[in-house]
PDB file of C-alpha atoms in Angstrom:
ATOM      1  CA  UNK A  29      27.759   6.956   6.929  1.00 43.00           C
ATOM      2  CA  UNK A  30      28.862   5.005   4.115  1.00 44.00           C
ATOM      3  CA  UNK A  31      32.421   4.715   3.298  1.00 43.00           C
ATOM      4  CA  UNK A  32      31.944   6.645  -0.068  1.00 44.00           C
ATOM      5  CA  UNK A  33      30.448   9.304   1.642  1.00 42.00           C
ATOM      6  CA  UNK A  34      32.969   9.678   4.431  1.00 41.00           C
ATOM      7  CA  UNK A  35      36.070   9.893   2.053  1.00 39.00           C
ATOM      8  CA  UNK A  36      34.183  12.990   0.587  1.00 44.00           C
ATOM      9  CA  UNK A  37      34.678  14.874   3.698  1.00 45.00           C
ATOM     10  CA  UNK A  38      38.130  16.162   2.923  1.00 39.00           C
ATOM     11  CA  UNK A  39      37.244  17.416  -0.607  1.00 46.00           C
ATOM     12  CA  UNK A  40      37.494  21.038  -0.898  1.00 48.00           C
ATOM     13  CA  UNK A  41      34.303  22.887  -1.959  1.00 44.00           C
ATOM     14  CA  UNK A  42      35.706  23.775  -5.488  1.00 44.00           C
ATOM     15  CA  UNK A  43      36.435  20.406  -6.177  1.00 47.00           C
ATOM     16  CA  UNK A  44      32.868  19.178  -5.026  1.00 44.00           C
ATOM     17  CA  UNK A  45      31.370  20.867  -8.066  1.00 45.00           C
ATOM     18  CA  UNK A  46      33.059  18.322 -10.390  1.00 55.00           C
ATOM     19  CA  UNK A  47      31.194  15.454  -8.607  1.00 70.00           C
ATOM     20  CA  UNK A  48      28.676  13.472 -10.431  1.00 83.00           C
ATOM     21  CA  UNK A  49      25.482  14.789  -8.679  1.00 88.00           C
ATOM     22  CA  UNK A  50      23.599  11.674  -9.749  1.00 87.00           C
ATOM     23  CA  UNK A  51      25.415   9.379  -7.406  1.00 87.00           C
ATOM     24  CA  UNK A  52      24.299  11.303  -4.296  1.00 92.00           C
ATOM     25  CA  UNK A  53      20.570  11.296  -5.284  1.00 92.00           C
ATOM     26  CA  UNK A  54      18.174   9.010  -4.096  1.00 89.00           C
ATOM     27  CA  UNK A  55      18.202   5.691  -6.190  1.00 86.00           C
ATOM     28  CA  UNK A  56      14.526   6.307  -7.001  1.00 87.00           C
ATOM     29  CA  UNK A  57      12.669   9.648  -7.575  1.00 91.00           C
ATOM     30  CA  UNK A  58       8.870  10.184  -8.116  1.00 93.00           C
ATOM     31  CA  UNK A  59       7.599  11.109 -11.404  1.00 94.00           C
ATOM     32  CA  UNK A  60       7.218  14.758 -10.568  1.00 96.00           C
ATOM     33  CA  UNK A  61      10.546  15.046  -8.674  1.00 96.00           C
ATOM     34  CA  UNK A  62      12.636  13.326 -11.752  1.00 95.00           C
ATOM     35  CA  UNK A  63      11.067  14.944 -14.819  1.00 96.00           C
ATOM     36  CA  UNK A  64      10.162  18.235 -13.300  1.00 96.00           C
ATOM     37  CA  UNK A  65      12.203  19.360 -10.501  1.00 96.00           C
ATOM     38  CA  UNK A  66      15.393  17.333 -10.723  1.00 95.00           C
ATOM     39  CA  UNK A  67      16.627  19.173 -13.962  1.00 94.00           C
ATOM     40  CA  UNK A  68      16.038  22.549 -11.944  1.00 95.00           C
ATOM     41  CA  UNK A  69      17.609  21.736  -8.471  1.00 93.00           C
ATOM     42  CA  UNK A  70      20.479  19.723  -9.509  1.00 93.00           C
ATOM     43  CA  UNK A  71      22.265  23.175 -10.516  1.00 94.00           C
ATOM     44  CA  UNK A  72      21.263  24.240  -6.958  1.00 95.00           C
ATOM     45  CA  UNK A  73      23.078  21.165  -5.590  1.00 95.00           C
ATOM     46  CA  UNK A  74      26.051  22.127  -7.346  1.00 94.00           C
ATOM     47  CA  UNK A  75      25.929  25.807  -6.291  1.00 94.00           C
ATOM     48  CA  UNK A  76      25.550  24.752  -2.737  1.00 94.00           C
ATOM     49  CA  UNK A  77      28.343  22.562  -2.708  1.00 93.00           C
ATOM     50  CA  UNK A  78      30.546  25.205  -4.289  1.00 93.00           C
ATOM     51  CA  UNK A  79      29.649  27.726  -1.730  1.00 94.00           C
ATOM     52  CA  UNK A  80      30.234  25.096   1.105  1.00 92.00           C
ATOM     53  CA  UNK A  81      26.792  25.236   2.696  1.00 91.00           C
ATOM     54  CA  UNK A  82      25.756  23.013   5.427  1.00 92.00           C
ATOM     55  CA  UNK A  83      23.015  20.794   4.566  1.00 94.00           C
ATOM     56  CA  UNK A  84      21.316  21.605   7.883  1.00 93.00           C
ATOM     57  CA  UNK A  85      21.074  25.229   6.517  1.00 94.00           C
ATOM     58  CA  UNK A  86      19.185  24.135   3.603  1.00 94.00           C
ATOM     59  CA  UNK A  87      16.747  21.919   5.822  1.00 94.00           C
ATOM     60  CA  UNK A  88      16.247  25.187   7.946  1.00 94.00           C
ATOM     61  CA  UNK A  89      15.309  27.312   4.851  1.00 95.00           C
ATOM     62  CA  UNK A  90      13.056  24.299   3.770  1.00 95.00           C
ATOM     63  CA  UNK A  91      11.458  24.332   7.072  1.00 95.00           C
ATOM     64  CA  UNK A  92      11.003  28.422   6.871  1.00 96.00           C
ATOM     65  CA  UNK A  93       9.501  27.895   3.759  1.00 98.00           C
ATOM     66  CA  UNK A  94       7.185  25.389   5.072  1.00 97.00           C
ATOM     67  CA  UNK A  95       6.237  27.436   8.013  1.00 97.00           C
ATOM     68  CA  UNK A  96       5.418  30.542   5.640  1.00 98.00           C
ATOM     69  CA  UNK A  97       3.294  28.403   3.401  1.00 98.00           C
ATOM     70  CA  UNK A  98       1.097  26.899   6.238  1.00 98.00           C
ATOM     71  CA  UNK A  99       0.485  30.539   7.450  1.00 98.00           C
ATOM     72  CA  UNK A 100      -0.407  31.761   4.199  1.00 98.00           C
ATOM     73  CA  UNK A 101      -2.701  28.842   3.510  1.00 98.00           C
ATOM     74  CA  UNK A 102      -4.486  29.148   7.167  1.00 98.00           C
ATOM     75  CA  UNK A 103      -4.691  32.802   7.553  1.00 97.00           C
ATOM     76  CA  UNK A 104      -4.866  34.392   3.966  1.00 96.00           C
ATOM     77  CA  UNK A 105      -8.380  34.959   2.629  1.00 93.00           C
ATOM     78  CA  UNK A 106      -7.636  36.170  -0.827  1.00 96.00           C
ATOM     79  CA  UNK A 107      -6.349  34.421  -3.816  1.00 97.00           C
ATOM     80  CA  UNK A 108      -2.818  36.037  -3.531  1.00 98.00           C
ATOM     81  CA  UNK A 109      -2.178  34.184  -0.098  1.00 98.00           C
ATOM     82  CA  UNK A 110      -3.327  30.844  -1.642  1.00 98.00           C
ATOM     83  CA  UNK A 111      -1.042  31.355  -4.581  1.00 98.00           C
ATOM     84  CA  UNK A 112       2.070  32.383  -2.428  1.00 98.00           C
ATOM     85  CA  UNK A 113       1.026  29.440   0.149  1.00 98.00           C
ATOM     86  CA  UNK A 114       1.438  27.025  -3.010  1.00 98.00           C
ATOM     87  CA  UNK A 115       4.679  28.451  -4.435  1.00 98.00           C
ATOM     88  CA  UNK A 116       6.044  28.167  -0.809  1.00 98.00           C
ATOM     89  CA  UNK A 117       5.002  24.701  -0.557  1.00 98.00           C
ATOM     90  CA  UNK A 118       6.802  23.696  -3.415  1.00 98.00           C
ATOM     91  CA  UNK A 119       9.708  25.679  -2.660  1.00 97.00           C
ATOM     92  CA  UNK A 120       9.999  24.046   0.870  1.00 97.00           C
ATOM     93  CA  UNK A 121       9.977  20.414  -1.363  1.00 96.00           C
ATOM     94  CA  UNK A 122      12.476  21.797  -3.551  1.00 96.00           C
ATOM     95  CA  UNK A 123      15.082  22.781  -0.986  1.00 96.00           C
ATOM     96  CA  UNK A 124      14.193  19.286   0.768  1.00 94.00           C
ATOM     97  CA  UNK A 125      15.198  17.407  -2.424  1.00 94.00           C
ATOM     98  CA  UNK A 126      18.657  19.203  -2.228  1.00 94.00           C
ATOM     99  CA  UNK A 127      19.728  18.792   1.334  1.00 93.00           C
ATOM    100  CA  UNK A 128      20.088  15.199   1.259  1.00 91.00           C
ATOM    101  CA  UNK A 129      22.474  14.844  -1.663  1.00 93.00           C
ATOM    102  CA  UNK A 130      24.277  17.839  -0.185  1.00 94.00           C
ATOM    103  CA  UNK A 131      24.639  15.902   3.150  1.00 93.00           C
ATOM    104  CA  UNK A 132      25.939  12.736   1.372  1.00 92.00           C
ATOM    105  CA  UNK A 133      28.095  14.484  -1.021  1.00 92.00           C
ATOM    106  CA  UNK A 134      29.893  16.241   1.894  1.00 92.00           C
ATOM    107  CA  UNK A 135      29.755  13.419   4.393  1.00 90.00           C
ATOM    108  CA  UNK A 136      27.658  15.565   6.624  1.00 90.00           C
ATOM    109  CA  UNK A 137      25.008  12.983   7.452  1.00 87.00           C
ATOM    110  CA  UNK A 138      23.786  14.045  11.121  1.00 86.00           C
ATOM    111  CA  UNK A 139      21.120  13.169  13.398  1.00 87.00           C
ATOM    112  CA  UNK A 140      20.107  16.715  13.454  1.00 87.00           C
ATOM    113  CA  UNK A 141      19.819  16.447   9.855  1.00 85.00           C
ATOM    114  CA  UNK A 142      17.793  13.925   9.958  1.00 86.00           C
ATOM    115  CA  UNK A 143      15.476  15.103  12.521  1.00 86.00           C
ATOM    116  CA  UNK A 144      15.126  18.374  10.385  1.00 86.00           C
ATOM    117  CA  UNK A 145      14.358  16.023   7.381  1.00 85.00           C
ATOM    118  CA  UNK A 146      11.423  14.193   9.199  1.00 83.00           C
ATOM    119  CA  UNK A 147      10.116  17.499  10.836  1.00 87.00           C
ATOM    120  CA  UNK A 148      10.034  19.113   7.584  1.00 88.00           C
ATOM    121  CA  UNK A 149       8.253  16.518   5.940  1.00 88.00           C
ATOM    122  CA  UNK A 150       5.472  15.876   8.397  1.00 89.00           C
ATOM    123  CA  UNK A 151       5.184  19.832   8.775  1.00 94.00           C
ATOM    124  CA  UNK A 152       4.892  20.571   5.115  1.00 95.00           C
ATOM    125  CA  UNK A 153       2.195  17.861   4.418  1.00 95.00           C
ATOM    126  CA  UNK A 154       0.037  17.835   7.451  1.00 96.00           C
ATOM    127  CA  UNK A 155       0.512  21.486   8.033  1.00 97.00           C
ATOM    128  CA  UNK A 156      -0.542  22.465   4.518  1.00 98.00           C
ATOM    129  CA  UNK A 157      -3.798  20.102   5.019  1.00 98.00           C
ATOM    130  CA  UNK A 158      -4.556  21.738   8.376  1.00 98.00           C
ATOM    131  CA  UNK A 159      -3.720  25.338   7.114  1.00 98.00           C
ATOM    132  CA  UNK A 160      -6.164  24.782   3.964  1.00 98.00           C
ATOM    133  CA  UNK A 161      -8.918  23.186   6.072  1.00 98.00           C
ATOM    134  CA  UNK A 162      -8.713  26.045   8.656  1.00 98.00           C
ATOM    135  CA  UNK A 163      -8.866  28.674   5.831  1.00 98.00           C
ATOM    136  CA  UNK A 164     -11.874  27.208   4.363  1.00 98.00           C
ATOM    137  CA  UNK A 165     -13.712  26.217   7.705  1.00 98.00           C
ATOM    138  CA  UNK A 166     -13.169  29.990   8.439  1.00 97.00           C
ATOM    139  CA  UNK A 167     -14.885  30.901   5.278  1.00 96.00           C
ATOM    140  CA  UNK A 168     -18.046  28.855   5.989  1.00 96.00           C
ATOM    141  CA  UNK A 169     -17.113  25.517   4.613  1.00 97.00           C
ATOM    142  CA  UNK A 170     -17.396  23.420   7.795  1.00 97.00           C
ATOM    143  CA  UNK A 171     -17.963  20.285   5.605  1.00 98.00           C
ATOM    144  CA  UNK A 172     -14.555  20.143   4.436  1.00 98.00           C
ATOM    145  CA  UNK A 173     -13.400  18.901   7.741  1.00 98.00           C
ATOM    146  CA  UNK A 174     -14.774  15.411   6.802  1.00 98.00           C
ATOM    147  CA  UNK A 175     -12.883  15.442   3.558  1.00 98.00           C
ATOM    148  CA  UNK A 176      -9.894  16.431   5.392  1.00 98.00           C
ATOM    149  CA  UNK A 177     -10.467  13.624   7.886  1.00 98.00           C
ATOM    150  CA  UNK A 178     -10.927  10.903   4.904  1.00 98.00           C
ATOM    151  CA  UNK A 179      -7.875  12.500   3.170  1.00 98.00           C
ATOM    152  CA  UNK A 180      -5.544  12.333   6.131  1.00 96.00           C
ATOM    153  CA  UNK A 181      -6.899   8.967   7.267  1.00 96.00           C
ATOM    154  CA  UNK A 182      -6.028   7.140   4.044  1.00 96.00           C
ATOM    155  CA  UNK A 183      -2.877   9.248   3.413  1.00 96.00           C
ATOM    156  CA  UNK A 184      -1.353   8.054   6.447  1.00 93.00           C
ATOM    157  CA  UNK A 185      -2.452   4.341   5.401  1.00 92.00           C
ATOM    158  CA  UNK A 186      -0.786   4.606   2.091  1.00 90.00           C
ATOM    159  CA  UNK A 187       2.375   6.011   3.370  1.00 87.00           C
ATOM    160  CA  UNK A 188       3.164   3.454   6.172  1.00 89.00           C
ATOM    161  CA  UNK A 189       1.958   0.398   4.046  1.00 85.00           C
ATOM    162  CA  UNK A 190       3.827   1.846   0.993  1.00 75.00           C
ATOM    163  CA  UNK A 191       7.149   2.299   3.174  1.00 73.00           C
ATOM    164  CA  UNK A 192       6.703  -1.336   4.587  1.00 74.00           C
ATOM    165  CA  UNK A 193       6.107  -2.751   1.046  1.00 68.00           C
ATOM    166  CA  UNK A 194       9.343  -0.907  -0.183  1.00 64.00           C
ATOM    167  CA  UNK A 195      11.181  -2.404   2.559  1.00 62.00           C
ATOM    168  CA  UNK A 196      10.148  -5.778   2.123  1.00 64.00           C
ATOM    169  CA  UNK A 197      10.544  -5.506  -1.774  1.00 58.00           C
ATOM    170  CA  UNK A 198      14.145  -4.481  -1.188  1.00 53.00           C
ATOM    171  CA  UNK A 199      14.941  -7.368   1.324  1.00 55.00           C
ATOM    172  CA  UNK A 200      13.029 -10.166  -0.158  1.00 53.00           C
ATOM    173  CA  UNK A 201      15.470 -12.487  -1.775  1.00 44.00           C
ATOM    174  CA  UNK A 202      13.557 -15.920  -1.724  1.00 42.00           C
ATOM    175  CA  UNK A 203      11.663 -15.511  -5.115  1.00 43.00           C
ATOM    176  CA  UNK A 204      12.934 -17.139  -8.190  1.00 39.00           C
ATOM    177  CA  UNK A 205      14.024 -14.847 -10.913  1.00 41.00           C
ATOM    178  CA  UNK A 206      11.435 -16.436 -13.289  1.00 38.00           C
ATOM    179  CA  UNK A 207       8.554 -15.469 -10.978  1.00 37.00           C
ATOM    180  CA  UNK A 208       9.663 -11.899 -10.485  1.00 40.00           C
ATOM    181  CA  UNK A 209       9.856 -11.337 -14.181  1.00 41.00           C
ATOM    182  CA  UNK A 210       7.135 -13.137 -15.685  1.00 40.00           C
ATOM    183  CA  UNK A 211       3.954 -11.558 -16.825  1.00 48.00           C
ATOM    184  CA  UNK A 212       3.205  -7.936 -16.709  1.00 50.00           C
ATOM    185  CA  UNK A 213       2.827  -7.864 -12.778  1.00 49.00           C
ATOM    186  CA  UNK A 214       6.155  -9.203 -12.729  1.00 52.00           C
ATOM    187  CA  UNK A 215       7.842  -6.412 -15.180  1.00 56.00           C
ATOM    188  CA  UNK A 216       5.912  -3.620 -13.264  1.00 60.00           C
ATOM    189  CA  UNK A 217       7.358  -5.187  -9.953  1.00 59.00           C
ATOM    190  CA  UNK A 218      10.799  -5.197 -11.413  1.00 62.00           C
ATOM    191  CA  UNK A 219      10.570  -1.495 -12.634  1.00 61.00           C
ATOM    192  CA  UNK A 220       9.518  -0.523  -9.281  1.00 65.00           C
ATOM    193  CA  UNK A 221      12.482  -2.196  -7.227  1.00 65.00           C
ATOM    194  CA  UNK A 222      15.183  -2.276  -9.703  1.00 69.00           C
ATOM    195  CA  UNK A 223      17.691   0.455  -9.457  1.00 70.00           C
ATOM    196  CA  UNK A 224      18.273   0.493 -13.411  1.00 78.00           C
ATOM    197  CA  UNK A 225      15.254   2.643 -13.475  1.00 84.00           C
ATOM    198  CA  UNK A 226      15.849   6.169 -11.362  1.00 87.00           C
ATOM    199  CA  UNK A 227      12.131   6.839 -11.122  1.00 89.00           C
ATOM    200  CA  UNK A 228       8.761   5.184  -9.839  1.00 86.00           C
ATOM    201  CA  UNK A 229       6.941   4.241 -13.096  1.00 86.00           C
ATOM    202  CA  UNK A 230       3.652   5.079 -11.563  1.00 87.00           C
ATOM    203  CA  UNK A 231       2.444   8.094  -9.298  1.00 91.00           C
ATOM    204  CA  UNK A 232       3.213   8.136  -5.811  1.00 91.00           C
ATOM    205  CA  UNK A 233       2.283   9.937  -2.809  1.00 94.00           C
ATOM    206  CA  UNK A 234       4.235  12.793  -4.018  1.00 95.00           C
ATOM    207  CA  UNK A 235       2.129  13.620  -6.996  1.00 96.00           C
ATOM    208  CA  UNK A 236      -0.898  13.323  -4.854  1.00 97.00           C
ATOM    209  CA  UNK A 237       0.920  15.922  -2.375  1.00 97.00           C
ATOM    210  CA  UNK A 238       1.944  18.162  -5.394  1.00 98.00           C
ATOM    211  CA  UNK A 239      -1.668  17.951  -6.873  1.00 98.00           C
ATOM    212  CA  UNK A 240      -3.575  18.844  -3.624  1.00 98.00           C
ATOM    213  CA  UNK A 241      -1.141  21.489  -2.263  1.00 98.00           C
ATOM    214  CA  UNK A 242       0.487  22.962  -5.088  1.00 98.00           C
ATOM    215  CA  UNK A 243      -1.392  22.653  -8.493  1.00 98.00           C
ATOM    216  CA  UNK A 244      -4.797  23.038  -7.438  1.00 98.00           C
ATOM    217  CA  UNK A 245      -4.292  25.846  -4.799  1.00 98.00           C
ATOM    218  CA  UNK A 246      -2.350  27.783  -7.920  1.00 98.00           C
ATOM    219  CA  UNK A 247      -5.495  27.536  -9.620  1.00 98.00           C
ATOM    220  CA  UNK A 248      -7.608  28.889  -6.792  1.00 98.00           C
ATOM    221  CA  UNK A 249      -9.119  25.342  -6.055  1.00 98.00           C
ATOM    222  CA  UNK A 250      -7.600  24.886  -2.583  1.00 98.00           C
ATOM    223  CA  UNK A 251     -10.971  23.655  -1.400  1.00 98.00           C
ATOM    224  CA  UNK A 252     -11.112  21.049  -4.143  1.00 98.00           C
ATOM    225  CA  UNK A 253      -7.630  19.946  -3.407  1.00 98.00           C
ATOM    226  CA  UNK A 254      -8.726  18.635  -0.096  1.00 98.00           C
ATOM    227  CA  UNK A 255     -11.737  16.983  -1.803  1.00 98.00           C
ATOM    228  CA  UNK A 256      -9.586  15.411  -4.435  1.00 98.00           C
ATOM    229  CA  UNK A 257      -7.061  14.153  -1.779  1.00 98.00           C
ATOM    230  CA  UNK A 258     -10.069  12.604  -0.054  1.00 98.00           C
ATOM    231  CA  UNK A 259     -11.126  10.761  -3.132  1.00 98.00           C
ATOM    232  CA  UNK A 260      -7.475   9.505  -4.436  1.00 97.00           C
ATOM    233  CA  UNK A 261      -5.787   8.760  -1.089  1.00 96.00           C
ATOM    234  CA  UNK A 262      -7.966   5.600  -1.078  1.00 96.00           C
ATOM    235  CA  UNK A 263      -6.516   4.654  -4.393  1.00 94.00           C
ATOM    236  CA  UNK A 264      -3.212   5.162  -3.342  1.00 92.00           C
ATOM    237  CA  UNK A 265      -3.681   2.969  -0.315  1.00 91.00           C
ATOM    238  CA  UNK A 266      -5.303   0.105  -2.376  1.00 89.00           C
ATOM    239  CA  UNK A 267      -2.300   0.622  -4.721  1.00 83.00           C
ATOM    240  CA  UNK A 268       0.059   0.089  -1.807  1.00 81.00           C
ATOM    241  CA  UNK A 269      -1.797  -2.933  -0.752  1.00 82.00           C
ATOM    242  CA  UNK A 270      -1.967  -4.923  -3.857  1.00 75.00           C
TER     243      UNK A 270
END
């Protein structure tokens, strides 16, 4: 726990609402999160702080929405269940964006909370893919299993390579500033790792997840979501490697 968050532990809930929420948000957010969701969940974070909710409760709500989303994707057969599954998926992510800032603002960063975070992230994305695949296989589209396999393989690769490159980018201090900031690639790299830019300047996996598990199912195109994921996930892996 950082000194900044530990000093907040004794702050009463009414005083918390006067805090600058921005300082407790992740330093970098995806384009979708920063421009679409953040204006919506900042007031929600302030509300949670004002009523003194423990961040683990927020995480449990996110987990509950995730389970409900997967159930609707997997066992529903009409458009209403697909629509509801997509909304619940995004609502789960919405709450997932709120629990971390609340934990940092109140000094309640716990191992249980981190465990709920990892569990929620994994179940939300992998569960949504499994649920959608099961849904359409049950409707006679067995060939989607191949696309789901391709999607999850390259998605995993992009996720882990991207995380490794992010850590390396933050920890690499040996390069000269002239090299880092020269040319187009240098400017792109600077934008990616500079904390002065609060969002990633290019789409990351959050945008892919949003397209596959939220936008396309809302349009009654959940099967196409799996296909699009299989097509685009190799692109994201290549982007993480170069």
